[in-house]
XYZ file of C-alpha atoms in Angstrom:
696
model
C 1.036 -40.127 -79.372
C 0.815 -43.944 -79.034
C -2.071 -45.888 -80.463
C -5.078 -45.432 -78.206
C -6.925 -48.642 -77.456
C -10.377 -47.093 -77.674
C -12.275 -50.215 -78.570
C -10.168 -52.765 -76.782
C -12.242 -52.906 -73.638
C -15.575 -52.215 -75.362
C -15.904 -55.279 -77.590
C -18.842 -57.541 -77.129
C -18.230 -61.193 -77.778
C -20.401 -64.285 -77.810
C -19.284 -67.285 -75.807
C -18.672 -70.195 -78.134
C -20.861 -73.277 -78.095
C -17.866 -75.564 -78.394
C -17.128 -78.114 -75.715
C -16.008 -76.565 -72.435
C -12.343 -77.014 -71.566
C -12.206 -77.177 -67.777
C -8.742 -76.816 -66.287
C -8.777 -77.886 -62.674
C -5.069 -78.630 -62.733
C -3.093 -78.282 -65.938
C -1.013 -81.306 -66.930
C 2.616 -81.457 -65.960
C 4.406 -83.796 -68.325
C 7.990 -84.942 -68.455
C 10.163 -83.242 -71.046
C 12.008 -85.479 -73.511
C 13.025 -83.000 -76.226
C 16.723 -82.141 -76.499
C 17.987 -78.858 -77.945
C 21.460 -78.123 -79.217
C 22.612 -74.782 -77.834
C 24.219 -72.347 -80.245
C 25.589 -69.838 -77.737
C 26.624 -69.507 -74.109
C 25.047 -66.997 -71.746
C 26.357 -66.048 -68.294
C 23.738 -65.404 -65.609
C 24.398 -64.129 -62.088
C 21.978 -64.338 -59.173
C 22.760 -62.353 -56.016
C 20.604 -63.740 -53.217
C 21.753 -60.965 -50.860
C 20.210 -58.225 -53.011
C 16.529 -58.182 -52.168
C 14.021 -56.567 -54.531
C 10.965 -56.982 -52.345
C 8.582 -59.583 -50.965
C 5.942 -61.039 -53.263
C 2.499 -59.904 -51.998
C -0.650 -62.006 -52.224
C -1.974 -59.519 -54.793
C 0.998 -59.867 -57.158
C -0.474 -61.936 -59.989
C -3.720 -60.436 -61.248
C -6.148 -60.544 -64.166
C -8.945 -58.260 -65.365
C -12.530 -59.496 -65.563
C -15.135 -57.876 -67.832
C -18.908 -57.792 -67.499
C -19.309 -58.461 -71.227
C -17.743 -61.903 -70.630
C -20.658 -64.298 -70.159
C -18.211 -66.978 -69.020
C -16.669 -64.849 -66.284
C -18.365 -66.640 -63.397
C -18.566 -70.203 -64.660
C -16.890 -73.029 -62.713
C -14.490 -73.446 -65.634
C -13.439 -69.795 -65.340
C -12.714 -70.140 -61.644
C -10.792 -73.374 -62.234
C -8.521 -71.814 -64.832
C -7.654 -68.786 -62.715
C -7.151 -70.894 -59.602
C -4.713 -73.132 -61.498
C -2.679 -70.025 -62.373
C -2.644 -68.853 -58.712
C -4.307 -65.551 -59.598
C -4.371 -63.419 -56.449
C -6.086 -60.252 -57.707
C -9.168 -59.879 -59.924
C -10.115 -56.464 -61.330
C -13.775 -55.679 -62.078
C -15.916 -54.628 -63.999
C -13.617 -54.244 -67.000
C -11.436 -51.349 -68.092
C -13.314 -48.450 -69.631
C -16.590 -50.050 -68.601
C -15.643 -48.944 -65.094
C -16.549 -45.328 -65.938
C -20.022 -46.335 -67.079
C -20.849 -49.261 -64.805
C -23.562 -49.052 -62.139
C -23.160 -51.854 -59.636
C -26.692 -51.786 -58.245
C -28.344 -52.461 -61.618
C -25.483 -54.252 -63.405
C -25.845 -51.832 -66.323
C -23.551 -49.532 -68.265
C -24.377 -45.930 -69.176
C -24.785 -45.598 -72.927
C -26.047 -49.150 -73.401
C -22.784 -51.059 -73.246
C -23.308 -54.816 -73.388
C -23.453 -56.598 -70.026
C -23.667 -60.386 -70.154
C -26.081 -62.260 -67.904
C -24.617 -63.575 -64.683
C -21.858 -60.963 -64.398
C -23.312 -58.917 -61.529
C -21.140 -57.931 -58.582
C -22.206 -60.739 -56.240
C -21.568 -63.350 -58.930
C -18.119 -61.877 -59.560
C -17.405 -61.851 -55.834
C -18.322 -65.515 -55.584
C -15.843 -66.342 -58.330
C -13.100 -64.282 -56.686
C -13.646 -66.147 -53.431
C -13.639 -69.483 -55.242
C -10.328 -68.583 -56.900
C -8.908 -67.326 -53.594
C -8.238 -63.892 -55.046
C -8.777 -60.389 -53.753
C -10.891 -57.913 -55.703
C -9.806 -54.552 -57.037
C -12.923 -52.595 -57.976
C -13.324 -49.588 -60.279
C -15.637 -46.995 -58.751
C -17.549 -45.215 -61.518
C -16.149 -41.695 -61.892
C -17.264 -41.005 -65.462
C -21.039 -41.338 -64.981
C -21.348 -42.115 -61.281
C -21.199 -40.234 -58.001
C -19.275 -40.369 -54.760
C -22.457 -41.497 -53.002
C -22.878 -44.392 -55.442
C -19.297 -45.474 -54.736
C -19.806 -45.178 -50.979
C -22.966 -47.281 -51.221
C -20.951 -49.932 -53.081
C -18.367 -49.998 -50.286
C -21.152 -50.287 -47.718
C -22.828 -53.141 -49.574
C -19.585 -55.016 -50.205
C -17.912 -54.680 -46.830
C -20.631 -53.895 -44.290
C -23.728 -55.653 -45.644
C -22.063 -58.643 -47.318
C -18.759 -58.796 -45.440
C -16.633 -59.310 -48.549
C -13.770 -57.240 -47.074
C -12.846 -55.772 -50.454
C -9.770 -53.700 -49.694
C -8.777 -52.186 -53.060
C -10.837 -49.569 -54.939
C -9.790 -47.187 -57.705
C -11.581 -44.055 -58.866
C -12.248 -44.360 -62.588
C -10.244 -46.036 -65.314
C -8.250 -44.092 -67.951
C -9.906 -40.789 -67.087
C -7.274 -38.775 -68.992
C -8.862 -40.247 -72.153
C -11.986 -38.121 -71.590
C -11.217 -35.645 -74.404
C -9.329 -33.080 -72.324
C -6.113 -33.925 -74.170
C -7.810 -34.417 -77.532
C -8.413 -38.161 -77.489
C -11.882 -39.193 -76.345
C -12.486 -42.846 -75.503
C -13.275 -42.740 -71.763
C -16.794 -41.821 -70.648
C -16.796 -38.659 -68.525
C -20.035 -36.746 -68.104
C -18.524 -33.947 -65.990
C -18.620 -30.506 -67.573
C -15.049 -29.904 -66.405
C -12.792 -32.685 -67.662
C -9.496 -31.220 -66.460
C -7.050 -33.071 -64.204
C -7.859 -30.548 -61.470
C -11.546 -31.442 -61.647
C -10.760 -35.159 -61.572
C -8.422 -34.778 -58.571
C -11.011 -32.734 -56.684
C -13.586 -35.406 -57.452
C -11.250 -38.142 -56.213
C -10.988 -36.400 -52.845
C -14.797 -36.345 -52.597
C -14.973 -40.044 -53.485
C -12.284 -41.022 -50.970
C -13.931 -39.101 -48.135
C -17.322 -40.633 -48.849
C -15.984 -44.177 -49.273
C -13.706 -44.131 -46.216
C -16.492 -42.687 -44.092
C -18.183 -46.055 -44.641
C -15.066 -48.235 -44.241
C -11.862 -46.458 -43.204
C -9.800 -49.633 -43.718
C -10.091 -49.666 -47.530
C -7.315 -48.545 -49.846
C -8.301 -46.155 -52.639
C -6.342 -45.563 -55.837
C -6.040 -42.637 -58.223
C -5.500 -42.822 -61.991
C -2.032 -41.672 -63.076
C -0.072 -42.057 -66.289
C 3.199 -43.953 -66.549
C 6.213 -41.966 -67.816
C 6.606 -42.410 -71.585
C 2.886 -43.224 -71.840
C 0.504 -40.650 -73.265
C -0.398 -38.085 -71.927
C 2.655 -37.981 -69.676
C 4.340 -34.586 -70.013
C 1.494 -33.095 -72.067
C 0.090 -29.804 -70.755
C -3.396 -29.175 -72.091
C -4.911 -25.789 -72.854
C -5.875 -24.014 -69.647
C -3.563 -26.128 -67.478
C -0.190 -25.144 -66.038
C 1.132 -28.701 -65.537
C 0.626 -32.184 -66.924
C -1.753 -34.833 -65.539
C 0.413 -36.344 -62.788
C 1.822 -33.037 -61.564
C -1.693 -31.572 -61.353
C -3.448 -34.534 -59.756
C -0.886 -35.605 -57.149
C -0.714 -32.458 -54.974
C -4.508 -32.477 -54.605
C -5.039 -36.181 -53.900
C -1.757 -36.889 -52.112
C -3.096 -36.651 -48.541
C -6.081 -38.913 -49.307
C -5.174 -41.822 -51.613
C -3.353 -45.080 -50.919
C -2.099 -46.143 -54.336
C -1.646 -45.023 -57.919
C -3.195 -47.005 -60.774
C -1.248 -47.048 -64.057
C -1.487 -49.056 -67.271
C 1.335 -50.550 -69.302
C 0.915 -51.012 -73.056
C 4.390 -50.247 -74.446
C 5.008 -48.972 -77.956
C 6.224 -51.552 -80.446
C 7.034 -52.182 -84.083
C 8.011 -55.878 -84.188
C 7.905 -58.931 -81.952
C 11.608 -58.555 -81.213
C 11.033 -54.923 -80.261
C 8.119 -55.578 -77.901
C 10.115 -58.238 -76.055
C 12.831 -55.678 -75.281
C 10.431 -53.014 -73.992
C 10.358 -54.399 -70.456
C 13.969 -53.242 -70.047
C 12.609 -49.682 -70.026
C 10.045 -50.387 -67.312
C 12.363 -50.098 -64.258
C 13.298 -46.504 -65.115
C 9.673 -45.632 -65.850
C 8.480 -47.010 -62.517
C 11.358 -45.280 -60.741
C 10.383 -41.954 -62.313
C 6.751 -42.504 -61.335
C 7.902 -43.208 -57.779
C 9.889 -39.950 -57.805
C 6.859 -38.017 -59.090
C 4.652 -39.428 -56.337
C 7.232 -38.678 -53.644
C 7.822 -35.177 -54.996
C 4.280 -33.989 -55.651
C 2.008 -35.951 -53.281
C 3.272 -34.358 -50.083
C 4.067 -36.101 -46.807
C 1.944 -39.128 -47.735
C 3.859 -39.681 -50.981
C 6.224 -42.445 -49.801
C 3.237 -44.435 -48.483
C 1.363 -44.392 -51.819
C 1.745 -47.757 -53.562
C 1.842 -48.505 -57.281
C -0.620 -50.845 -58.997
C -0.244 -51.797 -62.665
C -3.931 -52.509 -63.142
C -3.754 -53.224 -66.881
C -0.792 -54.648 -68.754
C -0.214 -56.586 -71.940
C 2.095 -56.689 -74.937
C -0.823 -55.454 -77.092
C 1.010 -57.142 -79.966
C 0.829 -60.837 -80.937
C -0.357 -61.485 -77.399
C -2.154 -64.708 -78.408
C 1.190 -66.300 -79.331
C 4.442 -67.228 -77.618
C 5.431 -63.568 -77.921
C 2.720 -62.785 -75.376
C 3.905 -65.487 -72.973
C 7.523 -64.316 -73.085
C 6.561 -60.668 -72.681
C 4.090 -61.250 -69.870
C 6.408 -63.366 -67.750
C 9.213 -60.842 -68.067
C 6.871 -57.889 -67.535
C 5.172 -59.232 -64.404
C 8.430 -59.861 -62.577
C 10.030 -56.621 -63.779
C 7.117 -54.584 -62.418
C 7.068 -56.467 -59.112
C 10.844 -56.131 -58.724
C 10.471 -52.385 -59.159
C 7.806 -51.623 -56.614
C 4.388 -52.622 -58.008
C 2.175 -54.529 -55.544
C -0.032 -55.986 -58.267
C 0.106 -56.520 -62.025
C -3.290 -57.265 -63.591
C -3.250 -58.813 -67.060
C -5.635 -57.382 -69.653
C -7.754 -59.554 -69.705
C -9.122 -63.051 -69.068
C -11.305 -63.253 -72.203
C -11.245 -60.312 -74.542
C -12.853 -61.465 -77.785
C -12.078 -60.878 -81.441
C -13.918 -60.266 -84.694
C -11.195 -62.168 -86.571
C -10.275 -59.092 -88.634
C -6.802 -58.561 -87.194
C -5.022 -61.886 -87.667
C -1.221 -61.780 -87.915
C 1.639 -64.283 -87.890
C 4.310 -64.401 -85.190
C 8.027 -65.039 -85.874
C 7.616 -68.725 -84.995
C 4.758 -69.070 -87.500
C 1.984 -69.089 -84.907
C -1.305 -67.294 -85.504
C -2.274 -64.239 -83.477
C -6.049 -63.863 -83.550
C -6.161 -60.262 -82.367
C -7.856 -61.348 -79.154
C -5.626 -60.326 -76.256
C -7.222 -62.566 -73.646
C -5.603 -65.242 -71.553
C -8.210 -67.693 -72.866
C -9.987 -68.137 -76.163
C -13.480 -66.681 -76.361
C -14.415 -69.224 -79.040
C -14.647 -66.931 -82.064
C -14.867 -68.636 -85.458
C -11.151 -68.183 -86.164
C -9.990 -69.228 -82.693
C -9.374 -72.490 -80.848
C -12.334 -73.853 -78.819
C -13.756 -71.679 -76.062
C -11.597 -71.457 -72.913
C -8.484 -72.849 -74.596
C -5.462 -71.204 -72.955
C -3.344 -68.952 -75.108
C 0.416 -68.968 -74.405
C 0.022 -65.858 -72.228
C -1.929 -67.973 -69.768
C 0.945 -70.390 -69.361
C 3.328 -67.464 -68.945
C 1.128 -66.286 -66.076
C 0.982 -69.765 -64.613
C 4.790 -70.084 -64.687
C 5.144 -67.098 -62.321
C 4.101 -69.000 -59.215
C 6.645 -71.737 -59.962
C 9.265 -69.069 -59.305
C 7.777 -67.101 -56.417
C 4.793 -67.570 -54.136
C 3.449 -64.854 -51.799
C 5.981 -64.300 -49.037
C 8.993 -65.222 -51.165
C 11.737 -62.649 -51.707
C 12.613 -61.485 -55.219
C 16.369 -61.069 -55.614
C 18.616 -59.363 -58.131
C 19.855 -61.204 -61.196
C 21.486 -60.372 -64.510
C 22.229 -61.823 -67.931
C 24.980 -60.882 -70.377
C 22.691 -61.510 -73.379
C 19.820 -59.138 -74.142
C 17.735 -62.009 -75.553
C 17.937 -64.039 -72.338
C 16.205 -62.368 -69.410
C 16.378 -63.704 -65.867
C 14.414 -63.351 -62.617
C 14.997 -65.083 -59.293
C 13.486 -65.577 -55.848
C 14.502 -66.889 -52.453
C 11.675 -69.174 -51.415
C 10.462 -69.338 -47.826
C 11.439 -73.029 -47.611
C 15.098 -72.095 -48.189
C 15.206 -72.963 -51.888
C 16.185 -70.636 -54.734
C 14.201 -70.412 -57.972
C 15.598 -68.960 -61.185
C 13.513 -68.165 -64.256
C 15.188 -67.931 -67.668
C 13.264 -66.404 -70.598
C 14.724 -67.036 -74.064
C 13.403 -64.411 -76.484
C 15.333 -65.820 -79.456
C 12.888 -67.622 -81.802
C 15.539 -69.876 -83.359
C 18.468 -70.411 -80.962
C 18.810 -72.421 -77.787
C 21.281 -71.127 -75.180
C 23.576 -72.878 -72.765
C 23.248 -70.841 -69.580
C 26.042 -70.745 -67.010
C 24.502 -69.953 -63.617
C 26.557 -68.109 -61.010
C 25.476 -67.330 -57.436
C 26.353 -64.815 -54.737
C 25.128 -65.079 -51.147
C 23.697 -68.569 -51.681
C 25.235 -71.980 -52.385
C 23.243 -74.646 -54.273
C 23.410 -78.326 -53.490
C 24.796 -80.831 -55.949
C 21.358 -82.354 -56.540
C 19.948 -82.359 -60.055
C 17.421 -79.511 -60.081
C 13.793 -79.823 -61.044
C 13.164 -77.734 -64.162
C 9.781 -76.479 -65.381
C 9.582 -75.555 -69.064
C 6.995 -73.824 -71.175
C 8.125 -74.391 -74.760
C 7.204 -72.548 -77.927
C 3.405 -72.704 -78.420
C 3.199 -75.682 -76.059
C -0.133 -76.814 -74.616
C 1.244 -77.643 -71.174
C 4.106 -76.924 -68.806
C 6.559 -79.797 -68.590
C 8.668 -80.886 -65.640
C 11.906 -82.857 -65.474
C 15.064 -83.267 -63.430
C 17.774 -82.053 -65.750
C 21.027 -80.171 -66.057
C 22.895 -78.916 -63.028
C 22.769 -75.958 -60.685
C 25.552 -74.457 -62.797
C 24.389 -75.195 -66.348
C 21.041 -75.357 -68.109
C 20.033 -75.434 -71.765
C 17.138 -73.092 -72.568
C 15.224 -73.893 -75.799
C 14.276 -71.187 -78.324
C 11.273 -69.005 -77.428
C 10.825 -70.723 -74.076
C 10.421 -70.041 -70.357
C 12.467 -72.227 -68.019
C 12.292 -72.247 -64.216
C 15.113 -73.937 -62.312
C 14.285 -75.039 -58.741
C 17.419 -75.272 -56.578
C 17.923 -76.704 -53.103
C 20.588 -75.280 -50.764
C 23.915 -76.888 -49.981
C 24.524 -77.984 -46.375
C 27.272 -75.345 -46.460
C 24.882 -72.601 -47.571
C 25.888 -69.418 -45.627
C 22.296 -68.523 -44.741
C 20.665 -68.530 -41.311
C 17.086 -69.530 -42.133
C 15.953 -68.884 -38.557
C 16.697 -65.176 -38.852
C 13.973 -63.102 -40.440
C 14.919 -60.343 -42.844
C 15.264 -56.894 -41.240
C 12.031 -55.029 -41.797
C 10.980 -51.878 -43.638
C 14.210 -49.894 -44.030
C 13.798 -46.152 -44.538
C 16.193 -43.330 -45.373
C 16.230 -40.057 -43.443
C 18.473 -37.017 -43.076
C 19.483 -37.442 -46.709
C 22.023 -34.780 -47.582
C 24.609 -34.174 -50.242
C 27.081 -36.718 -48.860
C 25.261 -38.814 -46.266
C 22.046 -40.473 -45.118
C 20.715 -42.431 -42.147
C 19.100 -45.840 -42.721
C 16.738 -47.283 -40.095
C 14.937 -50.635 -40.002
C 12.893 -52.994 -37.872
C 14.910 -55.688 -36.046
C 15.384 -59.210 -37.312
C 13.833 -61.949 -35.193
C 14.129 -65.715 -34.812
C 17.797 -65.999 -33.900
C 20.836 -64.452 -32.255
C 21.684 -61.270 -34.136
C 25.210 -60.019 -33.567
C 25.088 -57.140 -36.037
C 23.452 -55.785 -39.163
C 25.235 -55.260 -42.468
C 24.194 -52.596 -44.973
C 24.977 -53.337 -48.621
C 24.774 -51.165 -51.722
C 23.589 -52.720 -54.964
C 25.870 -52.325 -57.983
C 24.007 -54.410 -60.514
C 24.422 -57.929 -59.117
C 27.509 -56.933 -57.104
C 27.061 -56.018 -53.437
C 29.338 -53.551 -51.674
C 29.353 -53.395 -47.879
C 28.720 -49.806 -46.814
C 28.944 -50.478 -43.109
C 27.797 -52.397 -40.053
C 25.706 -51.600 -36.989
C 24.773 -53.336 -33.739
C 21.613 -51.226 -33.564
C 18.744 -50.812 -36.038
C 20.157 -47.746 -37.769
C 23.256 -46.803 -39.707
C 24.543 -43.462 -40.958
C 26.419 -43.577 -44.248
C 29.054 -40.896 -44.837
C 31.169 -39.838 -47.823
C 28.438 -40.506 -50.347
C 28.536 -38.860 -53.759
C 26.270 -35.832 -54.244
C 23.407 -36.229 -56.677
C 23.671 -40.023 -56.753
C 20.998 -42.692 -56.462
C 21.650 -45.436 -53.908
C 19.787 -48.732 -53.453
C 20.580 -50.551 -50.216
C 19.666 -53.788 -48.455
C 20.047 -54.620 -44.780
C 20.929 -58.162 -43.648
C 21.211 -59.550 -40.132
C 24.270 -61.608 -39.103
C 24.376 -64.402 -36.518
C 27.265 -65.575 -34.330
C 28.617 -67.829 -37.105
C 28.655 -64.948 -39.555
C 25.729 -66.382 -41.484
C 23.357 -63.818 -43.015
C 19.592 -63.561 -43.004
C 17.547 -63.014 -46.114
C 17.842 -59.421 -47.375
C 15.433 -56.691 -46.411
C 13.301 -55.023 -49.001
C 15.388 -52.403 -50.788
C 15.493 -48.758 -49.837
C 16.368 -46.251 -52.570
C 17.262 -42.588 -52.135
C 19.149 -39.896 -54.029
C 21.659 -37.662 -52.319
C 21.223 -33.932 -52.802
C 23.667 -31.283 -53.903
C 25.679 -28.999 -51.593
C 23.909 -25.938 -50.204
C 27.180 -24.040 -49.875
C 28.589 -24.584 -53.354
C 30.177 -21.747 -55.327
C 27.815 -22.335 -58.254
C 24.083 -22.799 -58.696
C 22.130 -24.552 -61.465
C 18.407 -24.623 -62.147
C 16.914 -27.258 -64.448
C 13.453 -26.624 -65.863
C 11.566 -29.242 -67.873
C 9.215 -26.819 -69.593
C 7.193 -29.246 -71.709
C 7.179 -32.824 -72.907
C 5.498 -35.454 -75.038
C 5.794 -39.211 -75.450
C 9.028 -39.044 -77.465
C 10.687 -35.823 -76.321
C 10.931 -32.895 -73.942
C 12.273 -29.340 -73.699
C 14.798 -28.533 -70.958
C 16.059 -25.099 -69.933
C 19.193 -24.681 -67.793
C 20.416 -21.621 -65.898
C 23.877 -21.285 -64.311
C 25.074 -18.744 -61.727
C 28.520 -18.187 -60.211
C 27.816 -17.759 -56.483
C 31.508 -17.756 -55.512
C 33.862 -14.817 -54.884
C 35.805 -15.081 -58.170
C 34.473 -14.476 -61.702
C 34.597 -17.227 -64.321
C 35.574 -16.535 -67.919
C 34.930 -19.652 -69.943
C 33.046 -22.485 -68.308
C 32.219 -26.154 -68.789
C 29.043 -27.650 -67.385
C 28.851 -31.454 -67.095
C 25.938 -33.720 -66.264
C 24.722 -37.250 -66.926
C 21.285 -38.441 -67.964
C 20.040 -40.992 -65.390
C 18.821 -43.385 -68.109
C 19.986 -44.527 -71.529
C 16.617 -43.503 -72.971
C 17.438 -39.765 -72.954
C 19.602 -37.875 -75.425
C 20.102 -34.316 -76.633
C 18.551 -33.794 -80.049
C 20.014 -31.546 -82.724
C 17.953 -28.612 -81.462
C 19.909 -26.581 -78.871
C 20.364 -22.910 -78.064
C 22.881 -20.549 -76.434
C 25.463 -23.298 -75.854
C 27.287 -26.223 -77.471
C 26.543 -29.782 -76.380
C 28.742 -32.875 -76.684
C 27.522 -36.345 -75.684
C 29.402 -39.503 -74.758
C 26.849 -42.151 -73.827
C 24.788 -40.719 -70.975
C 27.394 -38.040 -70.222
C 26.867 -34.515 -71.556
C 29.372 -31.641 -71.721
C 28.070 -28.094 -72.288
C 30.280 -25.162 -73.290
C 29.213 -21.530 -73.775
C 28.540 -19.558 -76.882
C 30.668 -16.481 -77.522
C 28.293 -14.088 -75.754
C 27.650 -15.968 -72.487
C 31.070 -17.243 -71.466
C 31.423 -14.756 -68.586
C 29.981 -15.516 -65.148
C 30.318 -12.632 -62.710
C 31.252 -13.338 -59.101
C 28.743 -13.311 -56.241
C 25.708 -14.025 -58.437
C 26.404 -11.008 -60.608
C 24.683 -12.564 -63.615
C 23.026 -15.771 -64.802
C 23.417 -17.464 -68.180
C 20.635 -19.561 -69.651
C 20.563 -22.131 -72.417
C 18.606 -25.249 -73.316
C 17.910 -28.169 -75.582
C 15.229 -30.389 -76.997
C 15.651 -33.925 -75.674
C 14.729 -37.212 -77.265
C 13.282 -39.975 -75.101
C 12.437 -43.600 -75.760
C 11.380 -44.337 -72.189
C 11.658 -42.481 -68.910
C 13.160 -38.968 -68.837
C 14.124 -38.175 -65.222
C 16.238 -35.024 -64.765
C 19.989 -35.211 -64.176
C 20.746 -35.553 -60.471
C 23.878 -33.367 -60.364
C 25.710 -30.718 -62.401
C 29.369 -29.735 -62.159
C 30.711 -26.348 -63.253
C 34.417 -26.538 -64.050
C 34.542 -29.622 -61.821
C 32.631 -28.153 -58.854
C 29.333 -29.796 -57.867
C 26.702 -27.053 -57.972
C 23.679 -26.439 -55.806
C 20.848 -27.649 -58.012
C 17.215 -26.575 -58.139
C 14.564 -28.347 -60.181
C 11.688 -26.273 -61.510
C 8.413 -27.562 -62.884
């Protein structure tokens, strides 16, 4: 079980008396430092592979009622300078004890003066951010939450759209760890889900336009996969079927496991698979409303050396990774967190981590003056240099694990590329390659946040094809298009593609039409990393793909084409997984019987449904992610692994499969996981793709 952050959101801190650092607009200086690059990295950006449009809520930060500086003009100035678009209130675990009418917390938790709801709302409006509010589940009632909605949106007209029911409610003791206040006698996931339904009904009776979120757990985060005493399923599988018809989004938190700075900086590579598995769980268990339930990462942080450059590098990479993989907001934990100076460590670059975890110093005795930005703040600020709301995130890749890359097509026709160098000692020469977009020959403007710097610098430097990225730095390259750029800017991207009639070897994709120009046809592309493969074309707003592989995940984009053959910007992606044949001559069931944060138990059953018996069989499957492997504990079969591919052969007493479902053989294994653990999507028996059933 990962370290539980019981006290992290419960600390009281005193605002320092040091001089106030007001940041109305952070300085942008010209960079003059040269770095000799020790290695070459190849980066590819495919502007035709859309990953989604940046929403206004994308870049968020948590606010806490113990922060006496939360609603000062300086606080608003700092967040406004970072283009924060979402502000979460009243502060993590305080949400399950906070009573908005009295600005108090059950149990006597510290609430600083001037942090009441109206004061917070004034700051959010000053920043230009939307609010996401935690309705008190732990010690509140559905009526109290409904009254809050009425006050906020009917009485005051704040138009607060986003509300979530409770914070980390699974930390209420039901699974053994008890840090979240929950005064209900029944602390089971069933009781919580039933309560959520009551809250949603009461709140939407007041304002049916609001969006209400439910607390889930991210795969590979405790207590994912854990089945508590008295329950038949884990938290997500229990909660989702009950709340599915009522909620609008899922709220999850991201504090990845870590051992070193180098390790924490690589953890974001696991996040896409974890978010994909969460999406699959929602779609599978939440019923017909599942595909319409969004994902909000309402708390996220490295939770390790976050006051140093490590935090800046992690946060920048993490924000974009989550947004590229379906989250509509990522809310940093938190603006000012506080420290007692008892957990000071040293980062690889020699910088001091104060054990704070805020974006800004709270002015403790060991810290810089109150309100001084930590590097994480600048990492957050760098995000909007890459992508503003309305811009399209596009696919990109790097051939060096220490150099991550993110990119966006900007609404003005430009392309922005962010390069994050996680190497504390080496600069890299980066060769930039483009697909679906041609840069001009102009020298690009480059924004740089260097190691432990106190500002973001700006300079015209390098070329569209080559940039030098200093050690432990974040670099954003702003590119203008060539006159020969093969993009029709007048055409809007095709809208909201969906997949239907998904079978074993085909699917139909439908979308809203492109506008703003003369569309001659639409082209449907499959993403293969940063390579695009044309699946087909259509003169209408739908396309049926044939000859697809059974049990295979597909991610597609739709682009409109004009009379010159120029393409629009890409649609948001649509992802689906083909099924397995219903008329196969073999059948497999896969049952994930239990799990924990580092492993799981899988049971497999195989039946010969064909007319001929089988004596001696080979079952083959592939794990969908690199984070899953078979451990040394197996039974009733022999397992051989080659990367993600697994071959299973029988033991001496279960090699015979009788024809026409005459018998079934069963076997299993204990799996290791270091991230997501989605089930294999297809099984082949002696080369034949089997009909597959997933049990849970």
